[in-house]
CSV table of C-alpha atoms in Angstrom, one decimal:
chain,number,residue,atom,x,y,z
A,1,MET,CA,-32.3,108.6,10.2
A,2,LYS,CA,-29.9,105.9,11.0
A,3,ARG,CA,-26.9,106.8,13.1
A,4,LYS,CA,-23.5,106.5,11.4
A,5,ARG,CA,-21.9,103.2,12.4
A,6,THR,CA,-18.2,102.5,12.7
A,7,PRO,CA,-16.6,99.3,11.6
A,8,VAL,CA,-17.0,96.3,13.9
A,9,VAL,CA,-14.4,93.9,15.2
A,10,VAL,CA,-14.6,90.3,14.3
A,11,ALA,CA,-15.1,88.2,17.5
A,12,THR,CA,-13.5,85.0,16.3
A,13,GLY,CA,-11.9,83.4,13.3
A,14,LEU,CA,-12.8,80.4,11.2
A,15,LEU,CA,-11.5,77.8,8.9
A,16,ALA,CA,-12.3,77.9,5.2
A,17,LEU,CA,-13.8,74.5,4.2
A,18,SER,CA,-14.3,73.0,0.8
A,19,VAL,CA,-14.4,69.3,0.6
A,20,THR,CA,-16.7,66.5,-0.7
A,21,ALA,CA,-17.5,63.3,1.0
A,22,CYS,CA,-20.1,60.5,0.8
A,23,GLY,CA,-22.0,58.6,3.4
A,24,THR,CA,-24.4,55.7,3.8
A,25,VAL,CA,-25.2,54.4,7.3
A,26,ASN,CA,-23.0,51.4,8.2
A,27,ASP,CA,-24.5,48.4,9.8
A,28,GLY,CA,-24.6,49.4,13.5
A,29,ALA,CA,-24.2,47.5,16.7
A,30,GLU,CA,-27.0,45.3,18.1
A,31,SER,CA,-29.7,47.1,20.1
A,32,GLY,CA,-28.3,48.3,23.4
A,33,GLU,CA,-24.7,47.7,22.6
A,34,SER,CA,-22.3,50.1,24.3
A,35,SER,CA,-21.4,53.0,22.0
A,36,THR,CA,-17.9,52.8,23.4
A,37,ALA,CA,-17.5,49.3,22.0
A,38,ARG,CA,-18.1,50.4,18.5
A,39,ALA,CA,-16.0,53.6,18.4
A,40,SER,CA,-13.3,52.6,15.9
A,41,ALA,CA,-13.1,55.1,13.0
A,42,SER,CA,-13.7,52.4,10.4
A,43,ASP,CA,-17.2,51.5,11.7
A,44,THR,CA,-18.2,54.8,13.0
A,45,THR,CA,-21.2,56.6,11.4
A,46,MET,CA,-22.5,60.0,12.5
A,47,VAL,CA,-25.6,61.7,11.0
A,48,THR,CA,-26.4,65.4,11.5
A,49,VAL,CA,-30.1,66.2,11.2
A,50,VAL,CA,-30.5,69.9,10.4
A,51,LYS,CA,-33.5,72.2,10.6
A,52,VAL,CA,-34.1,72.3,6.8
A,53,LYS,CA,-32.0,71.3,3.8
A,54,GLY,CA,-31.3,73.5,0.8
A,55,ILE,CA,-30.6,76.8,2.5
A,56,ALA,CA,-27.3,78.6,2.7
A,57,TRP,CA,-26.9,78.2,6.5
A,58,PHE,CA,-27.2,74.4,6.5
A,59,ASP,CA,-25.4,74.0,3.2
A,60,ARG,CA,-22.5,75.5,5.1
A,61,MET,CA,-23.0,73.2,8.0
A,62,ASP,CA,-22.9,70.3,5.5
A,63,GLU,CA,-19.5,71.4,4.4
A,64,GLY,CA,-18.3,71.1,8.0
A,65,VAL,CA,-19.9,67.7,8.5
A,66,LYS,CA,-18.3,66.3,5.3
A,67,ALA,CA,-14.9,67.9,6.2
A,68,TYR,CA,-15.0,66.4,9.7
A,69,GLY,CA,-15.7,62.9,8.3
A,70,GLN,CA,-12.8,63.2,5.8
A,71,GLU,CA,-10.4,64.5,8.5
A,72,LYS,CA,-11.3,61.7,10.9
A,73,GLY,CA,-11.8,58.9,8.4
A,74,ILE,CA,-15.4,58.2,9.5
A,75,ASP,CA,-18.8,58.2,7.8
A,76,THR,CA,-20.6,61.5,8.2
A,77,ARG,CA,-23.5,63.2,6.4
A,78,THR,CA,-26.4,65.6,7.0
A,79,GLU,CA,-30.1,64.9,6.6
A,80,GLY,CA,-33.1,67.2,6.9
A,81,GLY,CA,-36.6,68.0,5.6
A,82,ASP,CA,-37.7,70.4,3.0
A,83,ASP,CA,-39.3,72.7,5.6
A,84,VAL,CA,-39.0,73.4,9.3
A,85,SER,CA,-41.6,70.9,10.3
A,86,PRO,CA,-40.6,69.1,13.6
A,87,GLU,CA,-42.6,66.1,12.4
A,88,LYS,CA,-40.2,65.7,9.5
A,89,GLN,CA,-37.2,65.7,11.8
A,90,ILE,CA,-38.9,63.1,14.0
A,91,GLN,CA,-39.5,60.8,11.0
A,92,ILE,CA,-35.9,61.2,9.9
A,93,ILE,CA,-34.6,60.3,13.3
A,94,GLN,CA,-36.9,57.3,13.6
A,95,ASN,CA,-35.5,56.1,10.3
A,96,LEU,CA,-32.0,56.6,11.5
A,97,ILE,CA,-32.6,54.7,14.7
A,98,ALA,CA,-33.4,51.6,12.7
A,99,GLN,CA,-30.1,52.0,10.9
A,100,GLN,CA,-28.1,52.2,14.2
A,101,PRO,CA,-25.5,54.9,13.6
A,102,THR,CA,-22.9,55.6,16.2
A,103,ALA,CA,-24.3,59.1,16.8
A,104,ILE,CA,-27.1,61.4,15.8
A,105,THR,CA,-26.5,65.1,16.1
A,106,VAL,CA,-29.5,67.4,15.6
A,107,VAL,CA,-30.4,71.1,15.3
A,108,PRO,CA,-34.0,70.9,16.3
A,109,ASN,CA,-36.9,72.9,15.0
A,110,SER,CA,-38.7,72.1,18.3
A,111,PRO,CA,-36.6,70.7,21.1
A,112,GLU,CA,-39.8,69.7,23.0
A,113,ALA,CA,-41.2,67.8,20.0
A,114,LEU,CA,-38.0,65.8,19.6
A,115,SER,CA,-37.7,64.6,23.2
A,116,SER,CA,-39.5,61.3,22.7
A,117,VAL,CA,-37.7,60.2,19.6
A,118,LEU,CA,-34.4,61.1,21.1
A,119,THR,CA,-35.3,58.9,24.1
A,120,GLN,CA,-35.7,56.0,21.6
A,121,ALA,CA,-32.3,56.7,20.1
A,122,LYS,CA,-30.6,56.7,23.5
A,123,ALA,CA,-32.3,53.5,24.4
A,124,LYS,CA,-30.6,51.9,21.4
A,125,GLY,CA,-27.2,53.0,22.6
A,126,ILE,CA,-27.0,55.9,20.0
A,127,ILE,CA,-25.1,58.9,21.2
A,128,THR,CA,-27.2,62.1,20.8
A,129,VAL,CA,-25.8,65.7,20.6
A,130,ALA,CA,-27.9,68.8,20.0
A,131,HIS,CA,-27.1,72.4,18.9
A,132,GLU,CA,-29.3,75.5,19.2
A,133,ALA,CA,-31.5,73.7,21.8
A,134,THR,CA,-30.8,74.9,25.3
A,135,GLY,CA,-32.7,72.7,27.8
A,136,ILE,CA,-33.6,70.0,25.3
A,137,LYS,CA,-34.3,66.7,27.0
A,138,ASN,CA,-32.8,63.3,26.3
A,139,VAL,CA,-29.5,64.2,24.7
A,140,ASP,CA,-26.0,63.5,26.0
A,141,VAL,CA,-24.8,67.1,25.3
A,142,ASP,CA,-26.2,70.3,23.9
A,143,ILE,CA,-23.5,72.5,22.5
A,144,GLU,CA,-24.2,76.2,22.0
A,145,ALA,CA,-22.0,78.5,20.0
A,146,PHE,CA,-22.2,81.1,22.7
A,147,ASP,CA,-24.4,82.4,25.5
A,148,ASN,CA,-27.7,83.1,23.8
A,149,ALA,CA,-28.8,85.9,26.1
A,150,VAL,CA,-25.5,87.8,25.5
A,151,TYR,CA,-25.9,87.3,21.8
A,152,GLY,CA,-29.4,88.7,21.8
A,153,GLU,CA,-28.2,91.7,23.9
A,154,LYS,CA,-25.4,92.4,21.4
A,155,ILE,CA,-27.9,92.5,18.5
A,156,MET,CA,-30.1,94.9,20.4
A,157,LYS,CA,-27.2,97.1,21.4
A,158,SER,CA,-26.3,97.6,17.8
A,159,LEU,CA,-30.0,98.0,16.7
A,160,GLY,CA,-30.6,100.5,19.4
A,161,ASP,CA,-27.5,102.5,18.5
A,162,CYS,CA,-28.5,102.4,14.8
A,163,MET,CA,-32.0,103.7,15.6
A,164,GLY,CA,-30.7,106.4,17.9
A,165,GLY,CA,-32.5,104.8,20.8
A,166,LYS,CA,-35.9,105.8,19.6
A,167,GLY,CA,-38.7,104.4,17.4
A,168,GLU,CA,-40.7,101.3,16.6
A,169,TYR,CA,-39.2,97.9,15.8
A,170,VAL,CA,-40.2,94.3,15.2
A,171,GLN,CA,-38.4,90.9,15.7
A,172,PHE,CA,-38.6,87.9,13.4
A,173,VAL,CA,-37.9,84.2,14.4
A,174,GLY,CA,-37.7,81.1,12.2
A,175,GLY,CA,-40.4,79.5,14.4
A,176,LEU,CA,-42.0,80.2,17.7
A,177,THR,CA,-40.7,76.7,18.8
A,178,ALA,CA,-37.2,77.6,17.8
A,179,LYS,CA,-35.6,77.7,21.2
A,180,THR,CA,-32.5,79.8,20.5
A,181,HIS,CA,-34.4,82.3,18.4
A,182,MET,CA,-36.9,82.9,21.2
A,183,GLU,CA,-34.0,83.3,23.6
A,184,TRP,CA,-32.3,85.9,21.4
A,185,VAL,CA,-35.4,88.0,20.9
A,186,GLY,CA,-36.4,87.7,24.5
A,187,ALA,CA,-33.0,88.9,25.8
A,188,ALA,CA,-32.9,91.6,23.2
A,189,GLU,CA,-36.3,93.0,24.2
A,190,LYS,CA,-35.3,93.0,27.9
A,191,PHE,CA,-32.1,94.8,27.0
A,192,GLN,CA,-34.1,97.3,24.9
A,193,GLN,CA,-36.5,98.0,27.8
A,194,ALA,CA,-33.6,98.6,30.2
A,195,ASN,CA,-31.4,100.6,27.9
A,196,PHE,CA,-33.5,102.1,25.1
A,197,PRO,CA,-36.8,103.2,26.7
A,198,GLY,CA,-37.5,105.4,23.7
A,199,MET,CA,-37.9,102.2,21.6
A,200,LYS,CA,-41.0,100.1,21.3
A,201,ARG,CA,-41.6,96.6,20.0
A,202,VAL,CA,-44.9,96.9,18.1
A,203,GLU,CA,-45.6,93.2,17.4
A,204,ASP,CA,-45.0,89.8,19.1
A,205,PRO,CA,-42.2,87.9,17.4
A,206,ILE,CA,-43.1,87.2,13.7
A,207,GLU,CA,-42.6,83.7,12.4
A,208,SER,CA,-40.8,83.4,9.1
A,209,THR,CA,-40.4,79.5,8.9
A,210,ASP,CA,-36.8,80.3,7.9
A,211,ASN,CA,-38.0,81.2,4.4
A,212,GLU,CA,-36.7,84.3,2.7
A,213,THR,CA,-39.8,84.8,0.6
A,214,ALA,CA,-42.0,84.5,3.7
A,215,ALA,CA,-39.8,87.0,5.6
A,216,TYR,CA,-40.0,89.4,2.6
A,217,GLN,CA,-43.8,89.2,2.4
A,218,LYS,CA,-44.2,89.7,6.2
A,219,ALA,CA,-41.8,92.6,6.2
A,220,LYS,CA,-43.8,94.2,3.4
A,221,GLU,CA,-46.9,93.8,5.6
A,222,ILE,CA,-45.1,95.4,8.6
A,223,LEU,CA,-43.9,98.3,6.5
A,224,ALA,CA,-47.5,98.9,5.4
A,225,LYS,CA,-49.0,98.4,8.8
A,226,HIS,CA,-46.4,100.4,10.7
A,227,PRO,CA,-45.3,103.2,8.4
A,228,ASN,CA,-43.1,104.7,11.2
A,229,ILE,CA,-41.2,101.5,11.7
A,230,LYS,CA,-37.5,102.1,12.3
A,231,GLY,CA,-36.0,98.7,13.0
A,232,PHE,CA,-36.1,95.0,12.2
A,233,GLN,CA,-34.3,92.2,14.0
A,234,GLY,CA,-34.0,88.8,12.3
A,235,SER,CA,-33.2,85.5,13.8
A,236,ALA,CA,-33.3,82.8,11.1
A,237,GLY,CA,-30.6,82.9,8.5
A,238,ASN,CA,-33.1,83.9,5.8
A,239,ASP,CA,-34.9,86.5,7.8
A,240,VAL,CA,-32.5,89.4,7.3
A,241,PRO,CA,-32.1,89.1,3.5
A,242,GLY,CA,-35.9,88.8,3.1
A,243,ILE,CA,-36.5,91.9,5.3
A,244,ALA,CA,-33.8,93.8,3.5
A,245,ARG,CA,-35.4,93.2,0.1
A,246,ALA,CA,-38.7,94.6,1.4
A,247,VAL,CA,-37.0,97.6,2.9
A,248,GLU,CA,-35.0,98.3,-0.3
A,249,GLU,CA,-38.1,98.0,-2.5
A,250,ALA,CA,-39.8,100.5,-0.2
A,251,GLY,CA,-36.9,102.9,-0.6
A,252,LYS,CA,-36.3,103.0,3.2
A,253,GLU,CA,-32.8,101.6,3.5
A,254,LYS,CA,-31.6,105.0,4.8
A,255,ASP,CA,-34.3,105.2,7.4
A,256,VAL,CA,-34.9,101.7,8.6
A,257,CYS,CA,-32.2,99.7,10.5
A,258,VAL,CA,-32.0,96.0,9.6
A,259,MET,CA,-29.8,93.5,11.4
A,260,GLY,CA,-29.8,90.1,13.0
A,261,THR,CA,-28.5,86.6,12.3
A,262,SER,CA,-27.4,85.7,8.7
A,263,ILE,CA,-24.2,84.7,6.9
A,264,PRO,CA,-22.2,86.8,4.5
A,265,SER,CA,-23.1,84.9,1.4
A,266,ALA,CA,-26.8,85.4,2.0
A,267,ALA,CA,-26.5,89.0,3.1
A,268,SER,CA,-23.7,90.5,1.1
A,269,LYS,CA,-25.7,92.2,-1.7
A,270,TYR,CA,-27.9,93.9,0.9
A,271,LEU,CA,-25.0,94.9,3.1
A,272,ALA,CA,-23.5,96.6,0.1
A,273,THR,CA,-26.6,98.7,-0.5
A,274,GLY,CA,-27.1,99.5,3.1
A,275,SER,CA,-30.4,97.6,3.3
A,276,ILE,CA,-28.8,95.4,5.9
A,277,ASP,CA,-26.7,97.3,8.5
A,278,LYS,CA,-25.0,94.5,10.4
A,279,ILE,CA,-25.1,90.7,10.6
A,280,PHE,CA,-24.4,88.4,13.6
A,281,PHE,CA,-23.5,84.8,13.1
A,282,TRP,CA,-21.2,81.9,13.8
A,283,ASP,CA,-19.7,79.5,11.3
A,284,PRO,CA,-22.2,76.7,10.7
A,285,ALA,CA,-19.4,74.5,9.4
A,286,GLN,CA,-17.5,74.8,12.7
A,287,ALA,CA,-20.7,74.2,14.6
A,288,GLY,CA,-21.3,71.0,12.6
A,289,LYS,CA,-17.8,69.8,13.4
A,290,ALA,CA,-18.1,70.7,17.1
A,291,GLN,CA,-21.2,68.5,17.4
A,292,LEU,CA,-19.5,65.6,15.7
A,293,GLU,CA,-16.3,66.0,17.8
A,294,ILE,CA,-18.4,65.9,21.0
A,295,ALA,CA,-20.0,62.7,19.7
A,296,ARG,CA,-16.6,61.2,18.9
A,297,ILE,CA,-15.3,62.0,22.3
A,298,LEU,CA,-18.3,60.4,24.0
A,299,SER,CA,-18.1,57.3,21.7
A,300,THR,CA,-14.6,56.6,22.9
A,301,GLY,CA,-15.5,56.9,26.6
A,302,GLY,CA,-14.4,60.5,27.0
A,303,LYS,CA,-16.2,63.3,28.8
A,304,ILE,CA,-17.2,66.8,28.0
A,305,GLU,CA,-16.6,69.2,30.9
A,306,PRO,CA,-15.7,72.8,31.5
A,307,GLY,CA,-12.4,73.7,29.8
A,308,THR,CA,-12.8,70.9,27.2
A,309,ASP,CA,-10.9,71.9,24.0
A,310,LEU,CA,-12.6,70.5,20.9
A,311,GLY,CA,-9.7,71.6,18.7
A,312,ILE,CA,-12.2,73.7,16.6
A,313,GLU,CA,-12.0,77.5,16.3
A,314,GLY,CA,-14.6,79.0,18.7
A,315,TYR,CA,-14.9,75.8,20.7
A,316,ARG,CA,-11.4,75.6,22.4
A,317,ASN,CA,-12.5,76.2,26.0
A,318,LEU,CA,-16.0,75.1,26.6
A,319,THR,CA,-17.9,76.6,29.6
A,320,LYS,CA,-20.9,75.0,31.3
A,321,LEU,CA,-24.2,77.0,31.2
A,322,ASP,CA,-25.4,77.6,34.7
A,323,GLY,CA,-28.6,75.7,35.6
A,324,TYR,CA,-28.0,72.8,33.2
A,325,ASP,CA,-26.1,69.6,33.5
A,326,ASN,CA,-25.4,69.0,29.8
A,327,VAL,CA,-25.3,72.4,28.1
A,328,PHE,CA,-21.9,73.7,27.1
A,329,LEU,CA,-21.0,77.0,25.4
A,330,GLY,CA,-18.4,77.9,22.9
A,331,ASP,CA,-17.2,81.4,22.1
A,332,ALA,CA,-17.9,81.5,18.4
A,333,ALA,CA,-19.9,84.7,17.8
A,334,ILE,CA,-19.1,87.0,14.9
A,335,GLU,CA,-20.5,90.3,14.0
A,336,ALA,CA,-19.9,92.1,10.7
A,337,ASP,CA,-20.9,95.2,8.7
A,338,ALA,CA,-20.4,95.5,5.0
A,339,GLU,CA,-16.6,95.8,5.2
A,340,THR,CA,-15.8,93.1,7.7
A,341,ALA,CA,-18.3,90.6,6.1
A,342,LYS,CA,-15.9,90.5,3.1
A,343,LYS,CA,-13.4,88.6,5.1
A,344,TYR,CA,-15.7,85.5,5.1
A,345,ASP,CA,-16.1,83.2,2.2
A,346,PHE,CA,-19.3,81.6,3.2
């Protein structure tokens, strides 16, 4: 049986965003021109390359990207493939390099796979900023919403409490090359081993390709293969709703704990039925704006350093991640159960 859970406290606030904007890449500077020299708002173009287009998480990021452009009077937009293929991101970035935007910000499907093409972008004087990509090579700055290890531990703390510290569980990731997803589940498993020895992970991380139907199908397989399963941790935004659908169809929402990363709009109906117990997230719109603000600061000759205030909720006092020269952390984590999730309109 699930343990009774008490309401959670929201870790940070957010801004509601609802704007529209348009964007075509402006004619950029000549190859190798200093990005500082082309930093005026009227000729600044920034493109955010997301993991995949057409899903709720990155639709929300697109809102932030458009809002930022409208606020600053610059040309901003998002681009992305129709699946989580690193090759599609590489092709998109190669096409953008030819158009010479001021900056390319990216949420990589595989940080390692994008290293070479980002080198090409930097060689053309294009500012590069990454998100969800700790340790990625050849970017000016990587901005994380929070400490990924701490985030993974928080999810496992809640999952372990829900499971009563006992039983079998599995973890889903959008992709085995998704750096942050693997950091979350890795930290979560270590926390489980140290704090919930009565629990056992019965499969290696399961790849969903950030597809709700795929997560649903794989969760059904897990429920059949492991009839005593008591917990699921999801990492991609579509994992938790897909898992919850399978759990609900099996009539096990009272016996199986489901939690992980998702946003309220994707998870709300399953939170209401108890098929999802808790979600963990940050506002993708704010993350989109944070990436662009870092690029703008760099384009005007500024620096990102410990204590930098981006003027964006959750990113007002950046800290530097130990062991990295260019990785900075915000404090944007949110966790919510069915009641607290109602406070968010995305």
